[in-house]
Structures are given as C-alpha cells and as structure tokens.
CSV table of C-alpha atoms in Angstrom, one decimal:
chain,number,residue,atom,x,y,z
A,156,UNK,CA,0.0,0.0,0.0
A,157,UNK,CA,1.5,3.4,-1.0
A,158,UNK,CA,1.5,6.6,1.0
A,159,UNK,CA,-1.4,8.0,-1.0
A,160,UNK,CA,-3.7,5.1,0.2
A,161,UNK,CA,-3.0,5.6,3.9
A,162,UNK,CA,-5.9,7.0,5.9
A,163,UNK,CA,-5.4,10.4,7.3
A,164,UNK,CA,-7.1,11.3,10.7
A,165,UNK,CA,-10.1,13.5,10.2
A,166,UNK,CA,-10.6,16.8,11.8
A,167,UNK,CA,-13.2,15.1,14.0
A,168,UNK,CA,-10.6,12.6,15.3
A,169,UNK,CA,-8.2,15.5,16.2
A,170,UNK,CA,-11.0,17.3,18.1
A,171,UNK,CA,-11.9,14.2,20.1
A,172,UNK,CA,-8.2,13.7,21.0
A,173,UNK,CA,-7.9,17.3,22.1
A,174,UNK,CA,-11.0,17.0,24.2
A,175,UNK,CA,-9.8,13.9,26.0
A,176,UNK,CA,-6.4,15.5,26.6
A,177,UNK,CA,-8.1,18.6,28.0
A,178,UNK,CA,-10.3,16.5,30.3
A,179,UNK,CA,-7.2,14.6,31.6
A,180,UNK,CA,-5.4,17.9,32.2
A,181,UNK,CA,-8.3,19.4,34.1
A,182,UNK,CA,-8.6,16.3,36.2
A,183,UNK,CA,-4.9,16.5,37.1
A,184,UNK,CA,-5.2,20.2,38.0
A,185,UNK,CA,-8.3,19.6,40.1
A,186,UNK,CA,-6.5,16.8,42.0
A,187,UNK,CA,-3.5,19.0,42.7
A,188,UNK,CA,-5.7,21.8,43.8
A,189,UNK,CA,-7.6,19.6,46.2
A,190,UNK,CA,-4.4,18.3,47.7
A,191,UNK,CA,-3.0,21.8,48.3
A,192,UNK,CA,-6.3,22.9,49.9
A,193,UNK,CA,-6.3,19.8,52.2
A,194,UNK,CA,-2.8,20.5,53.3
A,195,UNK,CA,-3.7,24.2,54.0
A,196,UNK,CA,-6.8,23.2,55.9
A,197,UNK,CA,-4.9,20.6,58.0
A,198,UNK,CA,-2.3,23.3,58.9
A,199,UNK,CA,-5.0,25.6,60.2
A,200,UNK,CA,-7.0,23.0,62.2
A,201,UNK,CA,-4.2,20.9,63.7
A,202,UNK,CA,-2.6,22.9,66.5
A,203,UNK,CA,1.1,22.7,67.1
A,204,UNK,CA,2.6,21.6,70.3
A,205,UNK,CA,3.1,25.2,71.3
A,206,UNK,CA,-0.5,26.2,70.7
A,207,UNK,CA,-1.8,23.1,72.5
A,208,UNK,CA,0.3,24.0,75.6
A,209,UNK,CA,-1.1,27.6,75.4
A,210,UNK,CA,-4.7,26.3,75.3
A,211,UNK,CA,-4.0,24.0,78.2
A,212,UNK,CA,-2.5,26.9,80.2
A,213,UNK,CA,-5.5,29.1,79.5
A,214,UNK,CA,-7.8,26.4,80.8
A,215,UNK,CA,-5.8,26.0,83.9
A,216,UNK,CA,-5.9,29.8,84.5
A,217,UNK,CA,-9.6,29.9,83.9
A,218,UNK,CA,-10.2,27.1,86.3
A,219,UNK,CA,-7.9,28.8,88.9
A,220,UNK,CA,-9.8,32.0,88.5
A,221,UNK,CA,-13.2,30.3,89.1
A,222,UNK,CA,-11.9,28.9,92.4
A,223,UNK,CA,-10.6,32.3,93.5
A,224,UNK,CA,-6.9,31.8,93.1
A,225,UNK,CA,-6.2,34.4,90.4
A,226,UNK,CA,-3.5,36.9,91.4
A,227,UNK,CA,-5.2,40.3,91.3
A,228,UNK,CA,-2.8,43.0,90.6
A,229,UNK,CA,-4.1,43.4,87.1
A,230,UNK,CA,-7.6,43.3,88.4
A,231,UNK,CA,-6.7,45.9,91.0
A,232,UNK,CA,-5.3,48.2,88.4
A,233,UNK,CA,-8.5,47.8,86.4
A,234,UNK,CA,-10.5,49.3,89.3
A,235,UNK,CA,-12.2,46.2,90.7
A,236,UNK,CA,-13.2,47.1,94.3
A,237,UNK,CA,-12.2,45.4,97.6
A,238,UNK,CA,-14.7,42.9,99.0
A,239,UNK,CA,-16.9,44.1,101.8
A,240,UNK,CA,-19.4,42.3,104.0
A,241,UNK,CA,-22.0,42.7,101.3
A,242,UNK,CA,-19.8,40.9,98.8
A,243,UNK,CA,-18.6,37.9,100.7
A,244,UNK,CA,-18.9,35.8,103.9
A,245,UNK,CA,-16.0,34.4,105.9
A,246,UNK,CA,-15.8,31.4,108.1
A,247,UNK,CA,-13.1,29.8,110.2
A,248,UNK,CA,-12.8,26.1,111.1
A,249,UNK,CA,-10.3,24.1,113.2
A,250,UNK,CA,-9.0,20.7,112.5
A,251,UNK,CA,-9.4,19.6,116.1
A,252,UNK,CA,-11.1,20.7,119.3
A,253,UNK,CA,-8.2,20.1,121.7
A,254,UNK,CA,-4.4,20.5,121.3
A,255,UNK,CA,-1.7,19.7,123.8
A,256,UNK,CA,1.4,21.5,124.8
A,257,UNK,CA,3.6,21.9,121.6
A,258,UNK,CA,0.7,20.8,119.4
A,259,UNK,CA,-0.4,22.7,116.3
A,260,UNK,CA,-4.0,23.8,115.5
A,261,UNK,CA,-4.7,24.2,111.8
A,262,UNK,CA,-7.3,26.9,111.1
A,263,UNK,CA,-8.9,27.1,107.7
A,264,UNK,CA,-10.1,30.5,106.4
A,265,UNK,CA,-12.9,30.2,103.9
A,266,UNK,CA,-14.0,33.1,101.7
A,267,UNK,CA,-17.4,32.8,99.8
A,268,UNK,CA,-18.6,35.3,97.3
A,269,UNK,CA,-22.2,36.2,97.8
A,270,UNK,CA,-22.7,39.3,95.7
A,271,UNK,CA,-23.1,40.0,92.0
A,272,UNK,CA,-20.0,42.1,91.5
A,273,UNK,CA,-16.4,40.8,91.3
A,274,UNK,CA,-14.2,42.0,94.2
A,275,UNK,CA,-10.7,41.6,95.7
A,276,UNK,CA,-9.8,40.2,99.1
A,277,UNK,CA,-6.3,40.2,100.7
A,278,UNK,CA,-6.3,36.7,102.3
A,279,UNK,CA,-2.8,37.1,103.9
A,280,UNK,CA,-2.4,36.6,107.6
A,281,UNK,CA,-1.6,40.3,107.9
A,282,UNK,CA,-4.9,41.4,106.5
A,283,UNK,CA,-7.4,38.6,107.2
A,284,UNK,CA,-6.2,38.0,110.7
A,285,UNK,CA,-6.7,35.0,112.9
A,286,UNK,CA,-7.1,36.1,116.5
A,287,UNK,CA,-6.7,33.6,119.4
A,288,UNK,CA,-8.2,34.8,122.7
A,289,UNK,CA,-8.4,33.1,126.2
A,290,UNK,CA,-11.5,32.5,128.2
A,291,UNK,CA,-11.3,36.1,129.6
A,292,UNK,CA,-11.4,37.5,126.1
A,293,UNK,CA,-7.8,38.6,126.2
A,294,UNK,CA,-6.0,38.2,122.9
A,295,UNK,CA,-3.2,35.7,123.2
A,296,UNK,CA,-1.9,35.5,119.6
A,297,UNK,CA,-2.6,37.2,116.3
A,298,UNK,CA,-1.5,36.0,112.9
A,299,UNK,CA,-0.3,39.5,112.0
A,300,UNK,CA,2.3,39.5,114.8
A,301,UNK,CA,4.9,38.9,112.1
A,302,UNK,CA,4.8,40.6,108.7
A,303,UNK,CA,3.2,38.8,105.8
A,304,UNK,CA,3.1,39.6,102.1
A,305,UNK,CA,-0.2,40.5,100.5
A,306,UNK,CA,-2.1,37.7,98.9
A,307,UNK,CA,-5.0,39.3,97.0
A,308,UNK,CA,-7.6,37.1,95.4
A,309,UNK,CA,-10.2,37.9,92.8
A,310,UNK,CA,-13.6,36.5,93.8
A,311,UNK,CA,-16.4,36.3,91.2
A,312,UNK,CA,-20.0,35.1,91.6
A,313,UNK,CA,-20.3,31.8,93.6
A,314,UNK,CA,-16.5,31.6,94.0
A,315,UNK,CA,-15.0,30.1,97.2
A,316,UNK,CA,-11.4,30.2,98.4
A,317,UNK,CA,-9.7,28.5,101.3
A,318,UNK,CA,-6.4,29.1,103.1
A,319,UNK,CA,-4.9,27.5,106.2
A,320,UNK,CA,-3.2,29.3,109.0
A,321,UNK,CA,-1.3,27.1,111.6
A,322,UNK,CA,-1.0,28.1,115.3
A,323,UNK,CA,1.5,26.2,117.4
A,324,UNK,CA,0.1,27.3,120.7
A,325,UNK,CA,2.4,30.2,121.5
A,326,UNK,CA,1.8,33.7,122.8
A,327,UNK,CA,2.5,36.8,120.9
A,328,UNK,CA,0.8,39.4,123.1
A,329,UNK,CA,3.3,41.3,125.3
A,330,UNK,CA,0.5,42.1,127.7
A,331,UNK,CA,0.0,38.4,128.4
A,332,UNK,CA,3.8,37.7,128.8
A,333,UNK,CA,6.1,40.7,129.1
A,334,UNK,CA,9.2,38.6,128.5
A,335,UNK,CA,8.3,38.7,124.8
A,336,UNK,CA,9.1,42.4,124.5
A,337,UNK,CA,12.9,42.0,124.9
A,338,UNK,CA,13.1,39.1,122.5
A,339,UNK,CA,10.8,40.2,119.7
A,340,UNK,CA,9.9,42.9,117.3
A,341,UNK,CA,6.7,44.4,118.7
A,342,UNK,CA,4.1,45.9,116.4
A,343,UNK,CA,1.6,48.6,117.1
A,344,UNK,CA,-1.0,46.2,118.4
A,345,UNK,CA,1.5,45.1,121.1
A,346,UNK,CA,2.1,41.7,119.6
A,347,UNK,CA,5.7,40.5,119.0
A,348,UNK,CA,7.4,38.6,116.2
A,349,UNK,CA,10.1,36.6,117.9
A,350,UNK,CA,13.7,37.4,116.9
A,351,UNK,CA,15.8,34.7,115.2
A,352,UNK,CA,16.8,32.1,117.7
A,353,UNK,CA,14.1,33.1,120.2
A,354,UNK,CA,11.2,30.8,121.3
A,355,UNK,CA,7.8,32.3,122.2
A,356,UNK,CA,6.2,31.1,125.4
A,357,UNK,CA,3.4,28.6,125.2
A,358,UNK,CA,-0.2,29.4,126.2
A,359,UNK,CA,-1.5,27.8,129.3
A,360,UNK,CA,-4.1,25.0,129.4
A,361,UNK,CA,-7.7,26.2,129.2
A,362,UNK,CA,-10.4,27.2,126.9
A,363,UNK,CA,-9.8,29.5,123.9
A,364,UNK,CA,-11.5,30.9,120.9
A,365,UNK,CA,-10.3,31.7,117.4
A,366,UNK,CA,-11.8,34.3,115.1
A,367,UNK,CA,-11.1,35.5,111.6
A,368,UNK,CA,-11.2,39.3,111.3
A,369,UNK,CA,-10.5,41.8,108.4
A,370,UNK,CA,-8.2,44.4,109.9
A,371,UNK,CA,-9.4,47.0,107.4
A,372,UNK,CA,-13.1,46.3,107.9
A,373,UNK,CA,-14.2,44.9,111.2
A,374,UNK,CA,-17.7,44.1,109.9
A,375,UNK,CA,-16.0,41.3,108.0
A,376,UNK,CA,-15.4,38.6,110.5
A,377,UNK,CA,-16.2,34.9,111.3
A,378,UNK,CA,-18.1,33.3,114.1
A,379,UNK,CA,-16.0,32.2,117.1
A,380,UNK,CA,-14.4,28.8,117.0
A,381,UNK,CA,-14.1,27.2,120.4
A,382,UNK,CA,-11.2,24.8,121.4
A,383,UNK,CA,-9.1,24.0,124.3
A,384,UNK,CA,-5.4,23.4,125.2
A,385,UNK,CA,-5.0,20.3,127.4
C-alpha cells in the first residue's frame, strides 16, 4: 500500500483527542488543587505543640480564676473594688477541738462570694487576721504578729477560696507575757514577732476561741471557733 492510500485522521478525530487531553489535564489540575487545599486546611486546624500548651494553660488559668486563686494586681489596676461584708462571707474552722502543749492547730479560712460584682480580698495573715483569745477575752496570739506579704484574690460570683493558718500554741501578746518584749519585734498592736533564735512562750491550758477578722473592715469577721489546750 502506497503513501497515498494511507488513511489520514479526520478533523473530528483530532477534536476528540484534544477534548480527551483537556479533560485529563483538568482532572490532574483539580487533584493538585484539592491536595493543596487539604494541606492548608490541615495546617489551620491541627494545633502545634506550642498552641496546645497555650490552650491548656488558658484552661488552667480559667479554672484557677473560678476557684478564687487568680492573682489580682491586674484586676486591682483595672478598678475592681475590695470585697466588703456585702460581697462575701468568711468562716473559720479548726481541724481539732483540743491541742496539747507543743501541738499545732490548723485553722482554715474560707471566703465565699455572695454578691453579684467581682471583688478583691487580701487573704494574707496580715490582712485577714486569725485572733486567738483566752476565756477572759484577752488576745493571746494574732497571725499578724509577724509581717506577711499581701495575697490578694479575685472573687467572682459563687467563688470560694480556702487558706490554712497554723498556730503552734504560742503567745505573741506582750500584755500576756512581758518577756516577749525584749526578745521580739513588737508591732503597734502590742504583739511581738520573735527574733531569730528566740522561742515564744506557750499558752496555758484552758479554753480558747479563734476568730477571723478583716483588719481593714471589722464588719467582715467569722463566728468564734471554740477549742481548748490540754
């Protein structure tokens, strides 16, 4: 068969081939586009280790804030007021009803928000003070006898916060034991913080009470807790 008798592809055949090639090209481009989009979407939705840690930390902070443990300097700067008797109630509880010479009484201070407005409370032993008094009503020991750093807490609606103060049965009031004066740094309330190497005298056996009092607002105080020293 000579060259003149060979069949030459028609225009219709060329058109079909071009259409098939175009369809294949479009399919390849679509697949590539889908793959790029999937990778981009995965990059946006799958958090990195750093972002996961950040999210976890935020949850921890949020949880801490709801239980009243958020450090409040930023809140203070933003104008949030101090808690008053209208904003919170305070209670005091003891881990035992009797201690013996040299024993320790653990007193738990509890702060419960009862208002509708966030507020701040300094829960430190120098501000929310635990006062131990004898059966005659004479103060024997105060938790603010020694300096304590401020520990302000932000309380929101329905928040509660607890903090423990330990009393080891000693006297801080110079009016109860005047030997304290020469061995301690005495504050304006007449209670002494013992100097290094000095031991405070122990309270005598008998009945005592403990009370939590806000030194800046005496309307904020707990009920009396009764206990004894055996």
